[in-house]
Amino acid sequence: MRFVLHLIGAVVVAVILGLGSAYYGARYAVQGDAIVTNGPWTTNLATGGVDADMYTRAFVALTGLFALTKNETIYYNATEDSDGDTFDGRCTYRIEGRDLDARWWSMTVYGRDHYLIDNPAKRFSVSQTSIAREPGGSFVVRLSTVEEAGNWIATSPDGFQVTLRLYNPGASVKEKPAAAPLPAIVKESCS
Amino acid sequence: VIRWAAWVVFTLALAAAVHWAAVAYAPELIMSRVMAGMSKRSVNAIVHDSRATAASRAVVKPSPDLLYSHCVFDLTRAPLKVTTAAPEGTYWSVAFYADNTDNFFTLNDAAAGGKPATIVLVGQGQVLEPQQEGTLVVSAPTTKGLVLFRTLIDSDAREPELDRLRRDAKCEPLYYR
């Protein structure tokens, strides 16, 4: 009887340890050399590729199924601001930048569950073709739960993430993804 | 002490096996679940999805700036013939995914010269008769998978036109007579 109890206990602990470490591995331990950080933005250059390792495949399946490879699209993701603080759904953020080196680009806000955030104005993203620019060509986008004038994307009080898509990225992004000029994300105020 | 050490080793070994199995099979499991949901509507045929909103829950991180069409493929009985639409003045692409999430082939509007393209997807061991000139032949690494068509909505005003134009795309089994 004691043996059976020990066996059940060992199996339960092994399943919890195995699944927990698998989830952690898929989320955080993907191909080290393929992970590129650029300010608050992070990209995984192995995404979608046939040479991706099993952790990258699992990561893609969990967080970005049907992503394109880096030659077609580079996806940068941000879960923190330029000071390294995790996004807080109670705060307003300002994204400042200029047009990105790509044939077309977009910036989309997702909830922590990786789906679009419901909002009455249906403002999920801004893009190269929809964004309003300052006279010099730069742009400012505000992220908050309350609708604002100008470029604005709705966030969630439960937290959020921002995905930058660069379709047919230019040479500066493809060759130096860690140094390519990307927008800064500044915390403005918190309620 | 030895008995306890044996239990610890057994538990860790089992945990390592569970870890490996979960990571190795998660992509196929997640892909098969998503494709099963999509293929309820059809297999080897194109489905034009509505523009993504907060209610879109079939696939994580949908882009609200694209019109997606998809085709779940199964090459068990025949190769698959894919014809793209070619809406002018905007980005479009057609991407092929194996059942382990690999994006093994992509063609976009620039590479296609802005014209509709025909792509024949061939399964492992399938022999193809000579195709019309200009047809691209692509070898699929897995029998099942997904073809995803993307059409960029470059302005909201153009969405109805792009939605109409993208419906020229086709996805059909290539049976021989």
JSON list of C-alpha atoms in Angstrom, two decimals, chain A residues 3-166:
[
{"chain": "A", "resi": 3, "resn": "PHE", "atom": "CA", "xyz": [4.54, 1.59, -2.36]},
{"chain": "A", "resi": 4, "resn": "VAL", "atom": "CA", "xyz": [1.38, 2.50, -4.33]},
{"chain": "A", "resi": 5, "resn": "LEU", "atom": "CA", "xyz": [1.02, 5.78, -2.41]},
{"chain": "A", "resi": 6, "resn": "HIS", "atom": "CA", "xyz": [4.67, 6.60, -3.06]},
{"chain": "A", "resi": 7, "resn": "LEU", "atom": "CA", "xyz": [4.22, 5.78, -6.74]},
{"chain": "A", "resi": 8, "resn": "ILE", "atom": "CA", "xyz": [1.14, 8.01, -7.06]},
{"chain": "A", "resi": 9, "resn": "GLY", "atom": "CA", "xyz": [2.95, 10.83, -5.23]},
{"chain": "A", "resi": 10, "resn": "ALA", "atom": "CA", "xyz": [6.00, 10.49, -7.47]},
{"chain": "A", "resi": 11, "resn": "VAL", "atom": "CA", "xyz": [3.89, 10.56, -10.64]},
{"chain": "A", "resi": 12, "resn": "VAL", "atom": "CA", "xyz": [1.93, 13.62, -9.49]},
{"chain": "A", "resi": 13, "resn": "VAL", "atom": "CA", "xyz": [5.12, 15.50, -8.57]},
{"chain": "A", "resi": 14, "resn": "ALA", "atom": "CA", "xyz": [6.78, 14.45, -11.86]},
{"chain": "A", "resi": 15, "resn": "VAL", "atom": "CA", "xyz": [3.82, 15.62, -13.96]},
{"chain": "A", "resi": 16, "resn": "ILE", "atom": "CA", "xyz": [3.67, 18.99, -12.15]},
{"chain": "A", "resi": 17, "resn": "LEU", "atom": "CA", "xyz": [7.46, 19.44, -12.45]},
{"chain": "A", "resi": 18, "resn": "GLY", "atom": "CA", "xyz": [7.54, 18.27, -16.08]},
{"chain": "A", "resi": 19, "resn": "LEU", "atom": "CA", "xyz": [4.61, 20.36, -17.32]},
{"chain": "A", "resi": 20, "resn": "GLY", "atom": "CA", "xyz": [5.65, 23.42, -15.29]},
{"chain": "A", "resi": 21, "resn": "SER", "atom": "CA", "xyz": [9.22, 23.35, -16.55]},
{"chain": "A", "resi": 22, "resn": "ALA", "atom": "CA", "xyz": [7.98, 22.69, -20.11]},
{"chain": "A", "resi": 23, "resn": "TYR", "atom": "CA", "xyz": [5.75, 25.77, -19.97]},
{"chain": "A", "resi": 24, "resn": "TYR", "atom": "CA", "xyz": [8.59, 27.84, -18.50]},
{"chain": "A", "resi": 25, "resn": "GLY", "atom": "CA", "xyz": [11.00, 26.49, -21.12]},
{"chain": "A", "resi": 26, "resn": "ALA", "atom": "CA", "xyz": [8.64, 27.27, -23.99]},
{"chain": "A", "resi": 27, "resn": "ARG", "atom": "CA", "xyz": [8.03, 30.80, -22.69]},
{"chain": "A", "resi": 28, "resn": "TYR", "atom": "CA", "xyz": [11.55, 31.77, -21.65]},
{"chain": "A", "resi": 29, "resn": "ALA", "atom": "CA", "xyz": [14.24, 29.32, -22.72]},
{"chain": "A", "resi": 30, "resn": "VAL", "atom": "CA", "xyz": [13.84, 29.51, -26.48]},
{"chain": "A", "resi": 31, "resn": "GLN", "atom": "CA", "xyz": [16.88, 29.49, -28.78]},
{"chain": "A", "resi": 32, "resn": "GLY", "atom": "CA", "xyz": [19.26, 31.90, -27.03]},
{"chain": "A", "resi": 33, "resn": "ASP", "atom": "CA", "xyz": [21.08, 33.20, -30.09]},
{"chain": "A", "resi": 34, "resn": "ALA", "atom": "CA", "xyz": [17.80, 33.90, -31.93]},
{"chain": "A", "resi": 35, "resn": "ILE", "atom": "CA", "xyz": [16.46, 36.20, -29.19]},
{"chain": "A", "resi": 36, "resn": "VAL", "atom": "CA", "xyz": [17.25, 39.83, -29.94]},
{"chain": "A", "resi": 37, "resn": "THR", "atom": "CA", "xyz": [16.52, 42.74, -27.60]},
{"chain": "A", "resi": 38, "resn": "ASN", "atom": "CA", "xyz": [16.27, 46.33, -28.80]},
{"chain": "A", "resi": 39, "resn": "GLY", "atom": "CA", "xyz": [15.28, 48.72, -25.98]},
{"chain": "A", "resi": 40, "resn": "PRO", "atom": "CA", "xyz": [11.90, 47.50, -24.64]},
{"chain": "A", "resi": 41, "resn": "TRP", "atom": "CA", "xyz": [11.39, 45.36, -27.77]},
{"chain": "A", "resi": 42, "resn": "THR", "atom": "CA", "xyz": [12.28, 41.68, -28.12]},
{"chain": "A", "resi": 43, "resn": "THR", "atom": "CA", "xyz": [12.14, 39.49, -31.21]},
{"chain": "A", "resi": 44, "resn": "ASN", "atom": "CA", "xyz": [12.78, 35.82, -31.87]},
{"chain": "A", "resi": 45, "resn": "LEU", "atom": "CA", "xyz": [14.39, 35.53, -35.30]},
{"chain": "A", "resi": 46, "resn": "ALA", "atom": "CA", "xyz": [13.82, 31.75, -35.42]},
{"chain": "A", "resi": 47, "resn": "THR", "atom": "CA", "xyz": [10.03, 32.20, -35.37]},
{"chain": "A", "resi": 48, "resn": "GLY", "atom": "CA", "xyz": [8.30, 30.14, -38.04]},
{"chain": "A", "resi": 49, "resn": "GLY", "atom": "CA", "xyz": [11.56, 28.93, -39.56]},
{"chain": "A", "resi": 50, "resn": "VAL", "atom": "CA", "xyz": [12.17, 25.30, -40.43]},
{"chain": "A", "resi": 51, "resn": "ASP", "atom": "CA", "xyz": [15.40, 25.43, -38.36]},
{"chain": "A", "resi": 52, "resn": "ALA", "atom": "CA", "xyz": [13.56, 26.40, -35.17]},
{"chain": "A", "resi": 53, "resn": "ASP", "atom": "CA", "xyz": [14.28, 24.19, -32.15]},
{"chain": "A", "resi": 54, "resn": "MET", "atom": "CA", "xyz": [11.51, 22.46, -30.19]},
{"chain": "A", "resi": 55, "resn": "TYR", "atom": "CA", "xyz": [11.32, 25.20, -27.55]},
{"chain": "A", "resi": 56, "resn": "THR", "atom": "CA", "xyz": [10.89, 27.89, -30.23]},
{"chain": "A", "resi": 57, "resn": "ARG", "atom": "CA", "xyz": [8.17, 25.84, -31.93]},
{"chain": "A", "resi": 58, "resn": "ALA", "atom": "CA", "xyz": [6.37, 25.42, -28.61]},
{"chain": "A", "resi": 59, "resn": "PHE", "atom": "CA", "xyz": [6.78, 29.16, -27.90]},
{"chain": "A", "resi": 60, "resn": "VAL", "atom": "CA", "xyz": [5.36, 30.06, -31.33]},
{"chain": "A", "resi": 61, "resn": "ALA", "atom": "CA", "xyz": [2.45, 27.65, -30.88]},
{"chain": "A", "resi": 62, "resn": "LEU", "atom": "CA", "xyz": [1.61, 29.28, -27.53]},
{"chain": "A", "resi": 63, "resn": "THR", "atom": "CA", "xyz": [2.11, 32.94, -28.39]},
{"chain": "A", "resi": 64, "resn": "GLY", "atom": "CA", "xyz": [2.19, 33.52, -32.14]},
{"chain": "A", "resi": 65, "resn": "LEU", "atom": "CA", "xyz": [0.80, 30.65, -34.16]},
{"chain": "A", "resi": 66, "resn": "PHE", "atom": "CA", "xyz": [1.07, 31.12, -37.96]},
{"chain": "A", "resi": 67, "resn": "ALA", "atom": "CA", "xyz": [3.83, 33.73, -37.70]},
{"chain": "A", "resi": 68, "resn": "LEU", "atom": "CA", "xyz": [5.89, 34.40, -40.81]},
{"chain": "A", "resi": 69, "resn": "THR", "atom": "CA", "xyz": [9.65, 33.92, -41.04]},
{"chain": "A", "resi": 70, "resn": "LYS", "atom": "CA", "xyz": [12.05, 36.84, -40.58]},
{"chain": "A", "resi": 71, "resn": "ASN", "atom": "CA", "xyz": [12.51, 37.42, -44.32]},
{"chain": "A", "resi": 72, "resn": "GLU", "atom": "CA", "xyz": [8.80, 38.15, -44.70]},
{"chain": "A", "resi": 73, "resn": "THR", "atom": "CA", "xyz": [8.03, 39.78, -41.36]},
{"chain": "A", "resi": 74, "resn": "ILE", "atom": "CA", "xyz": [9.93, 40.59, -38.19]},
{"chain": "A", "resi": 75, "resn": "TYR", "atom": "CA", "xyz": [7.76, 40.71, -35.06]},
{"chain": "A", "resi": 76, "resn": "TYR", "atom": "CA", "xyz": [9.00, 42.71, -32.08]},
{"chain": "A", "resi": 77, "resn": "ASN", "atom": "CA", "xyz": [7.09, 42.40, -28.83]},
{"chain": "A", "resi": 78, "resn": "ALA", "atom": "CA", "xyz": [7.15, 44.67, -25.76]},
{"chain": "A", "resi": 79, "resn": "THR", "atom": "CA", "xyz": [5.85, 43.85, -22.29]},
{"chain": "A", "resi": 80, "resn": "GLU", "atom": "CA", "xyz": [7.71, 46.72, -20.60]},
{"chain": "A", "resi": 81, "resn": "ASP", "atom": "CA", "xyz": [8.50, 50.40, -21.16]},
{"chain": "A", "resi": 82, "resn": "SER", "atom": "CA", "xyz": [11.87, 51.91, -22.11]},
{"chain": "A", "resi": 83, "resn": "ASP", "atom": "CA", "xyz": [12.81, 52.13, -18.39]},
{"chain": "A", "resi": 84, "resn": "GLY", "atom": "CA", "xyz": [12.37, 48.37, -18.07]},
{"chain": "A", "resi": 85, "resn": "ASP", "atom": "CA", "xyz": [9.17, 48.55, -15.99]},
{"chain": "A", "resi": 86, "resn": "THR", "atom": "CA", "xyz": [6.45, 46.03, -16.87]},
{"chain": "A", "resi": 87, "resn": "PHE", "atom": "CA", "xyz": [3.37, 47.64, -18.44]},
{"chain": "A", "resi": 88, "resn": "ASP", "atom": "CA", "xyz": [0.80, 48.63, -15.83]},
{"chain": "A", "resi": 89, "resn": "GLY", "atom": "CA", "xyz": [-2.80, 48.72, -17.05]},
{"chain": "A", "resi": 90, "resn": "ARG", "atom": "CA", "xyz": [-3.52, 51.70, -14.77]},
{"chain": "A", "resi": 91, "resn": "CYS", "atom": "CA", "xyz": [-0.93, 53.89, -16.53]},
{"chain": "A", "resi": 92, "resn": "THR", "atom": "CA", "xyz": [-0.85, 55.90, -19.75]},
{"chain": "A", "resi": 93, "resn": "TYR", "atom": "CA", "xyz": [2.13, 55.36, -22.06]},
{"chain": "A", "resi": 94, "resn": "ARG", "atom": "CA", "xyz": [3.51, 57.43, -24.92]},
{"chain": "A", "resi": 95, "resn": "ILE", "atom": "CA", "xyz": [5.18, 55.72, -27.88]},
{"chain": "A", "resi": 96, "resn": "GLU", "atom": "CA", "xyz": [7.47, 58.05, -29.81]},
{"chain": "A", "resi": 97, "resn": "GLY", "atom": "CA", "xyz": [9.16, 57.23, -33.06]},
{"chain": "A", "resi": 98, "resn": "ARG", "atom": "CA", "xyz": [9.53, 57.68, -36.78]},
{"chain": "A", "resi": 99, "resn": "ASP", "atom": "CA", "xyz": [8.58, 55.51, -39.72]},
{"chain": "A", "resi": 100, "resn": "LEU", "atom": "CA", "xyz": [10.24, 52.11, -39.51]},
{"chain": "A", "resi": 101, "resn": "ASP", "atom": "CA", "xyz": [12.50, 50.53, -42.11]},
{"chain": "A", "resi": 102, "resn": "ALA", "atom": "CA", "xyz": [10.00, 48.17, -43.72]},
{"chain": "A", "resi": 103, "resn": "ARG", "atom": "CA", "xyz": [7.65, 48.07, -46.66]},
{"chain": "A", "resi": 104, "resn": "TRP", "atom": "CA", "xyz": [4.79, 48.36, -44.20]},
{"chain": "A", "resi": 105, "resn": "TRP", "atom": "CA", "xyz": [4.57, 48.34, -40.42]},
{"chain": "A", "resi": 106, "resn": "SER", "atom": "CA", "xyz": [1.94, 48.21, -37.70]},
{"chain": "A", "resi": 107, "resn": "MET", "atom": "CA", "xyz": [1.77, 48.42, -33.91]},
{"chain": "A", "resi": 108, "resn": "THR", "atom": "CA", "xyz": [-0.94, 46.37, -32.18]},
{"chain": "A", "resi": 109, "resn": "VAL", "atom": "CA", "xyz": [-1.90, 46.09, -28.51]},
{"chain": "A", "resi": 110, "resn": "TYR", "atom": "CA", "xyz": [-2.92, 42.68, -27.14]},
{"chain": "A", "resi": 111, "resn": "GLY", "atom": "CA", "xyz": [-4.10, 41.59, -23.72]},
{"chain": "A", "resi": 112, "resn": "ARG", "atom": "CA", "xyz": [-1.99, 39.26, -21.60]},
{"chain": "A", "resi": 113, "resn": "ASP", "atom": "CA", "xyz": [-4.02, 36.44, -23.18]},
{"chain": "A", "resi": 114, "resn": "HIS", "atom": "CA", "xyz": [-2.59, 37.37, -26.63]},
{"chain": "A", "resi": 115, "resn": "TYR", "atom": "CA", "xyz": [-5.99, 38.49, -28.03]},
{"chain": "A", "resi": 116, "resn": "LEU", "atom": "CA", "xyz": [-7.19, 41.96, -29.05]},
{"chain": "A", "resi": 117, "resn": "ILE", "atom": "CA", "xyz": [-8.60, 44.11, -26.23]},
{"chain": "A", "resi": 118, "resn": "ASP", "atom": "CA", "xyz": [-12.29, 44.92, -26.47]},
{"chain": "A", "resi": 119, "resn": "ASN", "atom": "CA", "xyz": [-13.02, 48.65, -26.65]},
{"chain": "A", "resi": 120, "resn": "PRO", "atom": "CA", "xyz": [-16.02, 50.59, -28.01]},
{"chain": "A", "resi": 121, "resn": "ALA", "atom": "CA", "xyz": [-13.89, 52.63, -30.44]},
{"chain": "A", "resi": 122, "resn": "LYS", "atom": "CA", "xyz": [-12.33, 49.42, -31.88]},
{"chain": "A", "resi": 123, "resn": "ARG", "atom": "CA", "xyz": [-8.87, 50.96, -31.71]},
{"chain": "A", "resi": 124, "resn": "PHE", "atom": "CA", "xyz": [-6.58, 47.95, -31.72]},
{"chain": "A", "resi": 125, "resn": "SER", "atom": "CA", "xyz": [-3.61, 49.24, -33.71]},
{"chain": "A", "resi": 126, "resn": "VAL", "atom": "CA", "xyz": [-1.91, 52.00, -35.67]},
{"chain": "A", "resi": 127, "resn": "SER", "atom": "CA", "xyz": [-0.03, 51.45, -38.90]},
{"chain": "A", "resi": 128, "resn": "GLN", "atom": "CA", "xyz": [2.16, 53.13, -41.45]},
{"chain": "A", "resi": 129, "resn": "THR", "atom": "CA", "xyz": [-0.93, 54.03, -43.45]},
{"chain": "A", "resi": 130, "resn": "SER", "atom": "CA", "xyz": [-3.29, 54.98, -40.60]},
{"chain": "A", "resi": 131, "resn": "ILE", "atom": "CA", "xyz": [-1.01, 56.92, -38.24]},
{"chain": "A", "resi": 132, "resn": "ALA", "atom": "CA", "xyz": [-1.11, 60.74, -37.95]},
{"chain": "A", "resi": 133, "resn": "ARG", "atom": "CA", "xyz": [2.40, 62.23, -38.09]},
{"chain": "A", "resi": 134, "resn": "GLU", "atom": "CA", "xyz": [3.90, 65.41, -36.60]},
{"chain": "A", "resi": 135, "resn": "PRO", "atom": "CA", "xyz": [5.14, 68.06, -39.09]},
{"chain": "A", "resi": 136, "resn": "GLY", "atom": "CA", "xyz": [8.70, 66.63, -39.05]},
{"chain": "A", "resi": 137, "resn": "GLY", "atom": "CA", "xyz": [7.49, 63.11, -39.81]},
{"chain": "A", "resi": 138, "resn": "SER", "atom": "CA", "xyz": [7.73, 61.73, -36.28]},
{"chain": "A", "resi": 139, "resn": "PHE", "atom": "CA", "xyz": [4.73, 60.26, -34.48]},
{"chain": "A", "resi": 140, "resn": "VAL", "atom": "CA", "xyz": [3.36, 59.94, -30.96]},
{"chain": "A", "resi": 141, "resn": "VAL", "atom": "CA", "xyz": [0.90, 57.18, -29.98]},
{"chain": "A", "resi": 142, "resn": "ARG", "atom": "CA", "xyz": [-0.81, 57.07, -26.59]},
{"chain": "A", "resi": 143, "resn": "LEU", "atom": "CA", "xyz": [-1.75, 53.81, -24.91]},
{"chain": "A", "resi": 144, "resn": "SER", "atom": "CA", "xyz": [-4.39, 53.96, -22.17]},
{"chain": "A", "resi": 145, "resn": "THR", "atom": "CA", "xyz": [-7.72, 52.53, -21.09]},
{"chain": "A", "resi": 146, "resn": "VAL", "atom": "CA", "xyz": [-9.51, 55.86, -21.74]},
{"chain": "A", "resi": 147, "resn": "GLU", "atom": "CA", "xyz": [-9.92, 57.14, -25.31]},
{"chain": "A", "resi": 148, "resn": "GLU", "atom": "CA", "xyz": [-7.69, 60.07, -26.24]},
{"chain": "A", "resi": 149, "resn": "ALA", "atom": "CA", "xyz": [-7.50, 62.39, -29.23]},
{"chain": "A", "resi": 150, "resn": "GLY", "atom": "CA", "xyz": [-4.96, 61.67, -31.96]},
{"chain": "A", "resi": 151, "resn": "ASN", "atom": "CA", "xyz": [-3.09, 58.36, -32.26]},
{"chain": "A", "resi": 152, "resn": "TRP", "atom": "CA", "xyz": [-4.45, 56.19, -29.49]},
{"chain": "A", "resi": 153, "resn": "ILE", "atom": "CA", "xyz": [-4.71, 52.45, -28.83]},
{"chain": "A", "resi": 154, "resn": "ALA", "atom": "CA", "xyz": [-6.83, 50.96, -26.04]},
{"chain": "A", "resi": 155, "resn": "THR", "atom": "CA", "xyz": [-5.16, 48.96, -23.26]},
{"chain": "A", "resi": 156, "resn": "SER", "atom": "CA", "xyz": [-6.58, 46.79, -20.48]},
{"chain": "A", "resi": 157, "resn": "PRO", "atom": "CA", "xyz": [-6.41, 47.38, -16.72]},
{"chain": "A", "resi": 158, "resn": "ASP", "atom": "CA", "xyz": [-5.38, 43.71, -16.48]},
{"chain": "A", "resi": 159, "resn": "GLY", "atom": "CA", "xyz": [-2.15, 44.38, -18.38]},
{"chain": "A", "resi": 160, "resn": "PHE", "atom": "CA", "xyz": [-1.16, 44.31, -22.02]},
{"chain": "A", "resi": 161, "resn": "GLN", "atom": "CA", "xyz": [1.63, 43.85, -24.57]},
{"chain": "A", "resi": 162, "resn": "VAL", "atom": "CA", "xyz": [2.53, 45.62, -27.80]},
{"chain": "A", "resi": 163, "resn": "THR", "atom": "CA", "xyz": [3.49, 43.85, -31.04]},
{"chain": "A", "resi": 164, "resn": "LEU", "atom": "CA", "xyz": [5.36, 45.65, -33.78]},
{"chain": "A", "resi": 165, "resn": "ARG", "atom": "CA", "xyz": [5.08, 44.02, -37.22]},
{"chain": "A", "resi": 166, "resn": "LEU", "atom": "CA", "xyz": [7.58, 44.92, -39.91]}
]
